[in-house]
Coordinates of C-alpha atoms in Angstrom, one line a residue:
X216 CA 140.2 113.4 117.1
X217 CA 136.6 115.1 117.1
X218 CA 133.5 114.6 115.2
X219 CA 134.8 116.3 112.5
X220 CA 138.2 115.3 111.8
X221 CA 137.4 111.9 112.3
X222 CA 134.4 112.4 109.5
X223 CA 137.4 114.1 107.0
X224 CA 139.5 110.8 107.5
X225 CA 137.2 109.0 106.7
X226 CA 136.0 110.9 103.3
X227 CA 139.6 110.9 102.4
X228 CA 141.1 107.1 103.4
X229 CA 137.6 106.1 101.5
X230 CA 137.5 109.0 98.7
X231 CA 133.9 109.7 99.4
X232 CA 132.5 112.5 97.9
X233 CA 128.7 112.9 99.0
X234 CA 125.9 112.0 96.8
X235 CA 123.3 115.0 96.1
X236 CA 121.3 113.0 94.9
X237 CA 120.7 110.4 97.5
X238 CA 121.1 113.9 99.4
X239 CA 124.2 113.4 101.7
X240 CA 125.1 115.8 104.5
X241 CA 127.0 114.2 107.3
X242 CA 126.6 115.3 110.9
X243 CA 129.4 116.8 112.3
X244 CA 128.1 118.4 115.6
X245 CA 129.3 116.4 118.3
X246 CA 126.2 117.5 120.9
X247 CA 123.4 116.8 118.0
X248 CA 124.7 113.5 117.6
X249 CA 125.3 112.5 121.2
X250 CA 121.8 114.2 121.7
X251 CA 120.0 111.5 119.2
X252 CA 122.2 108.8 120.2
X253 CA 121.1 109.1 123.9
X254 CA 117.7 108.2 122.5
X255 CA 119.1 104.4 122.7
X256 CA 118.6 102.2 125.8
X257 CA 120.2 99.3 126.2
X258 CA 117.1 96.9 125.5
X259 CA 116.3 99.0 121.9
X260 CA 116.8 97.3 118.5
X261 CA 117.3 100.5 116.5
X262 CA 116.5 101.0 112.7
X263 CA 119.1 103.5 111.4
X264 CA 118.1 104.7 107.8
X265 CA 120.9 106.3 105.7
X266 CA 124.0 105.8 108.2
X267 CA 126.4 107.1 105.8
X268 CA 129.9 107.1 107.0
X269 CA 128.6 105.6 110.9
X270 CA 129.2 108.8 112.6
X271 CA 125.5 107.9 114.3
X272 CA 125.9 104.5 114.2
X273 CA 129.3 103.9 116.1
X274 CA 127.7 106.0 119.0
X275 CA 124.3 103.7 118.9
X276 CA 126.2 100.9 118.7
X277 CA 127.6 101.4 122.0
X278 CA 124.2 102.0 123.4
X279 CA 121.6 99.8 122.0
X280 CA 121.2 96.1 122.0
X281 CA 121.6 95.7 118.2
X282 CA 121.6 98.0 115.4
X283 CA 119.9 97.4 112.0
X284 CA 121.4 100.0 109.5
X285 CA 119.6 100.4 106.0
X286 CA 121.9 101.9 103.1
X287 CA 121.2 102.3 99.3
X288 CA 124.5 103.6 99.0
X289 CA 126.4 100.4 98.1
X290 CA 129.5 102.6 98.3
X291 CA 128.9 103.6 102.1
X292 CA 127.8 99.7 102.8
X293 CA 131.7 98.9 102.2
X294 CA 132.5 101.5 104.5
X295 CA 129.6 100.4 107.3
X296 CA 131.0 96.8 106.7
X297 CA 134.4 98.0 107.5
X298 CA 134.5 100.1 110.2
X299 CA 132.1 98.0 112.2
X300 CA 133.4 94.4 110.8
X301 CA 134.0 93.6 114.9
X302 CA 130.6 94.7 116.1
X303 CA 128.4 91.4 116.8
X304 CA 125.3 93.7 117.2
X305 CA 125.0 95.0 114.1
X306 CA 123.0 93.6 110.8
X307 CA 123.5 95.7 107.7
X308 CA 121.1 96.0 104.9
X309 CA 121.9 97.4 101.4
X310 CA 118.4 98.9 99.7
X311 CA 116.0 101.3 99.5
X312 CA 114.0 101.4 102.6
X313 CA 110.6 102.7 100.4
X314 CA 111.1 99.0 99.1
X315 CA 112.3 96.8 101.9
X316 CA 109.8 94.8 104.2
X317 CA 111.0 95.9 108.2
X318 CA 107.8 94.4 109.0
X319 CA 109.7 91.3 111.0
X320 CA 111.5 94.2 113.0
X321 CA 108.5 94.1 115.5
X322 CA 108.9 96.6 118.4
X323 CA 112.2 98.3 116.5
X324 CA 112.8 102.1 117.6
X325 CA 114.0 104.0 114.5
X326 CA 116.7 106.4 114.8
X327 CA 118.0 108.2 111.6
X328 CA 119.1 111.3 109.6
X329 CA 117.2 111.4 107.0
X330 CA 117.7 112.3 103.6
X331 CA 115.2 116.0 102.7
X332 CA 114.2 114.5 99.3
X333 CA 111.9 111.5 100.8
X334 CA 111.4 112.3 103.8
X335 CA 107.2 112.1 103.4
X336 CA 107.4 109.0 101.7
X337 CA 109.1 107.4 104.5
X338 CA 107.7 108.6 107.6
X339 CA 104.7 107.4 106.3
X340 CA 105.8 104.1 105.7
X341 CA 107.2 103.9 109.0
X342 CA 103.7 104.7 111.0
X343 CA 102.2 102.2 108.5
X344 CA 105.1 99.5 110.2
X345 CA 104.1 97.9 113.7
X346 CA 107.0 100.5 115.0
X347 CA 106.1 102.6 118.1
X348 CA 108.8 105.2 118.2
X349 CA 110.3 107.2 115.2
X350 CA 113.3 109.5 115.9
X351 CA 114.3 111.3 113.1
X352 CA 116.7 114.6 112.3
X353 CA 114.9 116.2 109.3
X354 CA 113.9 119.2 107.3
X355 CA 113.0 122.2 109.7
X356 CA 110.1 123.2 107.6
X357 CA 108.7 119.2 107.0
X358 CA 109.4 119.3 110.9
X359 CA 107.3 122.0 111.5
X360 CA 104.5 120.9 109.6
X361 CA 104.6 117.1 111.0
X362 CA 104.1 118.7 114.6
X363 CA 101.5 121.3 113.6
X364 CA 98.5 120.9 115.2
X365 CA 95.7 120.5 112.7
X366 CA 93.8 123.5 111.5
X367 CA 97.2 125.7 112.0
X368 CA 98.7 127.4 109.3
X369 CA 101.9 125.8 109.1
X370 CA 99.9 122.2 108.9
X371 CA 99.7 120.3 105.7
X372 CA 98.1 117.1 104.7
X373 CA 100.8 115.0 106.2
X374 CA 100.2 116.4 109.6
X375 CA 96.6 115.2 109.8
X376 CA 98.1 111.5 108.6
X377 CA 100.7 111.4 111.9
X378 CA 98.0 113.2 113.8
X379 CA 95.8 110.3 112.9
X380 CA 98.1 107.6 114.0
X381 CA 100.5 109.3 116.2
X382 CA 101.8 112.3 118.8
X383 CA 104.4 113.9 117.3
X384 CA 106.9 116.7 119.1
X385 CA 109.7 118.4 118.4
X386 CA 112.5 117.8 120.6
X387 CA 116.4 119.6 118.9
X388 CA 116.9 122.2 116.3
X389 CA 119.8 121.4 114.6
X390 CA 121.6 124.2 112.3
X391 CA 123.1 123.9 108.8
X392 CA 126.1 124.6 109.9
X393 CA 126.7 121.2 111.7
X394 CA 126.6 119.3 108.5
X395 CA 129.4 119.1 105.8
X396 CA 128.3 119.6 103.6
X397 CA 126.2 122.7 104.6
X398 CA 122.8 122.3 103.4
X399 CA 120.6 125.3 102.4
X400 CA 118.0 125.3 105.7
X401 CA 118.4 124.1 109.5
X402 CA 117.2 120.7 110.7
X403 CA 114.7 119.2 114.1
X404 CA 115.0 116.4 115.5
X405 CA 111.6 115.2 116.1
X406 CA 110.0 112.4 118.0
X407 CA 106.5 110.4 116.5
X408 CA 105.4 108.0 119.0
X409 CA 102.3 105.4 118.0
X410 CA 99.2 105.6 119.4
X411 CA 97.4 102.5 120.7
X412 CA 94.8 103.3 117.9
X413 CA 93.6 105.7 115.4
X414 CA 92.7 109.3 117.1
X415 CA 89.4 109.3 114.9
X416 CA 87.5 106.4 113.9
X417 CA 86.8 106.2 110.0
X418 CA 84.9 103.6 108.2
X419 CA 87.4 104.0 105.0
X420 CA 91.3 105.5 105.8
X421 CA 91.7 105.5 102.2
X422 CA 88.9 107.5 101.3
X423 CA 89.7 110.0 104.8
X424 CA 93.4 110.8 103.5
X425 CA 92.5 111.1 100.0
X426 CA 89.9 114.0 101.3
X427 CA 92.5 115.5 102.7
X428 CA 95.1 115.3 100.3
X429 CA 92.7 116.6 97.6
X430 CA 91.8 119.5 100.2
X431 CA 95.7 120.9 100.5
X432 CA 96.5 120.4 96.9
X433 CA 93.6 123.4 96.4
X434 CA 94.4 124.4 99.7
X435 CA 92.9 128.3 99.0
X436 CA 89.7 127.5 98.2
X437 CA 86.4 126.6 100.2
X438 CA 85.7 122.6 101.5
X439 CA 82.9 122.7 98.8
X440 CA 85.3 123.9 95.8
X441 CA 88.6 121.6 97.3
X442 CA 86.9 118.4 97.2
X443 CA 84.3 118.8 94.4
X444 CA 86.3 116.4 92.3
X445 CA 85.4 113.7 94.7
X446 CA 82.3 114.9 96.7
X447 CA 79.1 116.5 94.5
X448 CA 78.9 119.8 95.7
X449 CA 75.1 119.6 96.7
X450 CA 75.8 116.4 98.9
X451 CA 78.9 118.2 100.4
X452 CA 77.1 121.2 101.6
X453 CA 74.3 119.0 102.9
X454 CA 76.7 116.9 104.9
X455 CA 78.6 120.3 106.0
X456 CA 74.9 121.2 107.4
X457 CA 73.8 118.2 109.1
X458 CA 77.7 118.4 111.2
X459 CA 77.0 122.3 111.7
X460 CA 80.4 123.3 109.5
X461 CA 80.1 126.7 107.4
X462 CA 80.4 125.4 103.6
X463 CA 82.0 128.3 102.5
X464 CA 85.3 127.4 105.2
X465 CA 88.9 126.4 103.9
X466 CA 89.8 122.6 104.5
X467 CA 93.0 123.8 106.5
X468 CA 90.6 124.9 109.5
X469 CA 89.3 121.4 110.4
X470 CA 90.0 119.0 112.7
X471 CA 90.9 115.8 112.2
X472 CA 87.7 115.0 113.5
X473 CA 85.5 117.0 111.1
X474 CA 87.4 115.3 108.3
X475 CA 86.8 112.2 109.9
X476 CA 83.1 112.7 110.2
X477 CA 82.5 114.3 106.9
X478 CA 84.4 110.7 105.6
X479 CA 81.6 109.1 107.4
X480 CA 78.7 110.1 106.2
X481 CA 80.4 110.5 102.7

């Protein structure tokens, strides 16, 4: 039985139909999954977010020391519970993982397809977590702009928050057409690994990444009109002066640096 019709037998002996809403597509491509599996060693304590049926997590299972699976779903933590009820090294968790503390999983390696709708909100969690390695099949586009490198086009506000904590590559394009069911756009796995501390130094995060978010959320305009909410425009374009920056560029060209600097002497 392959990936597939094994994933139709168990929608049908369960009568699962997926949840838009908690955005269900279950992977059905045999190599994709082996492919993210084989990120698993032996000596890993994986976090799997939204196993759904446990296509992922049988194969994980078989590779990792012990596998922590977080479902909201209380309808796929039945079917978790059942097919795995003879696996010792396997901990099941029913919630939402926006709202549950992982922060006793020290040194846990995430691995998960996550659902489009959140992805953002949790990735950023995650970096927040003492977690060194996040492994995660997601959105092409939100994968795209996670890896950009800073002052690219295709970066966003949320590449400059992994920048600052993390390296972050892309490792497997994944098409629609290995999920069932198909979702609109094509998937990446991608890899964010920890850094041993922050790529700039700031004297206030909060204040850096609120910069920035203000910046992309006016994203056409100059660094003196994009941040004029938060900055007085005569003390911005002084600051942009002392650190040699043109005030009339776009927030999207700077580095992480510059932001970080400009943060300083903010």
């Amino acid at each position: 039985m392959n990936i597939l019709e094994e994933t139709k037998f168990i929608m049908n002996k369960y009568d699962v139909n997926p949840n838009k809403k908690l955005g269900q597509n279950f992977l059905i491509d045999e190599e994709a999954i082996n492919f993210i599996a084989d990120l698993a060693n032996k000596e890993d304590t994986i976090i799997e977010i939204g196993p759904g049926l446990g296509t992922l997590t049988s194969k994980l299972l078989e590779r990792a020391k012990k596998v922590i699976v977080i479902e909201l779903d209380s309808k796929m933590v039945d079917i978790i519970k059942d097919r795995f009820k003879l696996y010792k090294n396997i901990e099941i968790i029913q919630g939402d993982i926006l709202k549950i503390d992982i922060s006793k999983y020290k040194n846990a390696k995430i691995i998960a397809n996550l659902p489009y709708y959140i992805t953002t909100e949790i990735i950023t969690k995650l970096i927040k977590q003492d977690i060194n390695e996040i492994n995660v099949l997601i959105q092409k586009e939100v994968a795209e702009r996670i890896c950009a490198v800073p002052g690219e086009k295709e970066a966003g506000a949320i590449t400059y928050f992994v920048q600052y904590y993390a390296d972050a590559k892309i490792l497997k394009q994944v098409t629609k057409e290995c999920f069932i069911p198909s979702p609109k756009v094509d998937s990446t796995v991608i890899q964010i690994k920890k850094l041993e501390k922050p790529r700039a130094q700031v004297k206030n995060e909060d204040l850096l990444f609120e910069l920035i978010k203000e910046n992309f959320s006016k994203r056409r305009k100059t660094i003196t009109n994009s941040l004029s909410n938060t900055v007085p425009k005569e003390k911005l374009i002084n600051i942009l002066k002392e650190l040699g920056i043109n005030e009339n560029i776009r927030g999207e060209k700077l580095s992480l640096e510059q932001f970080a600097k400009i943060t300083n002497l903010i």
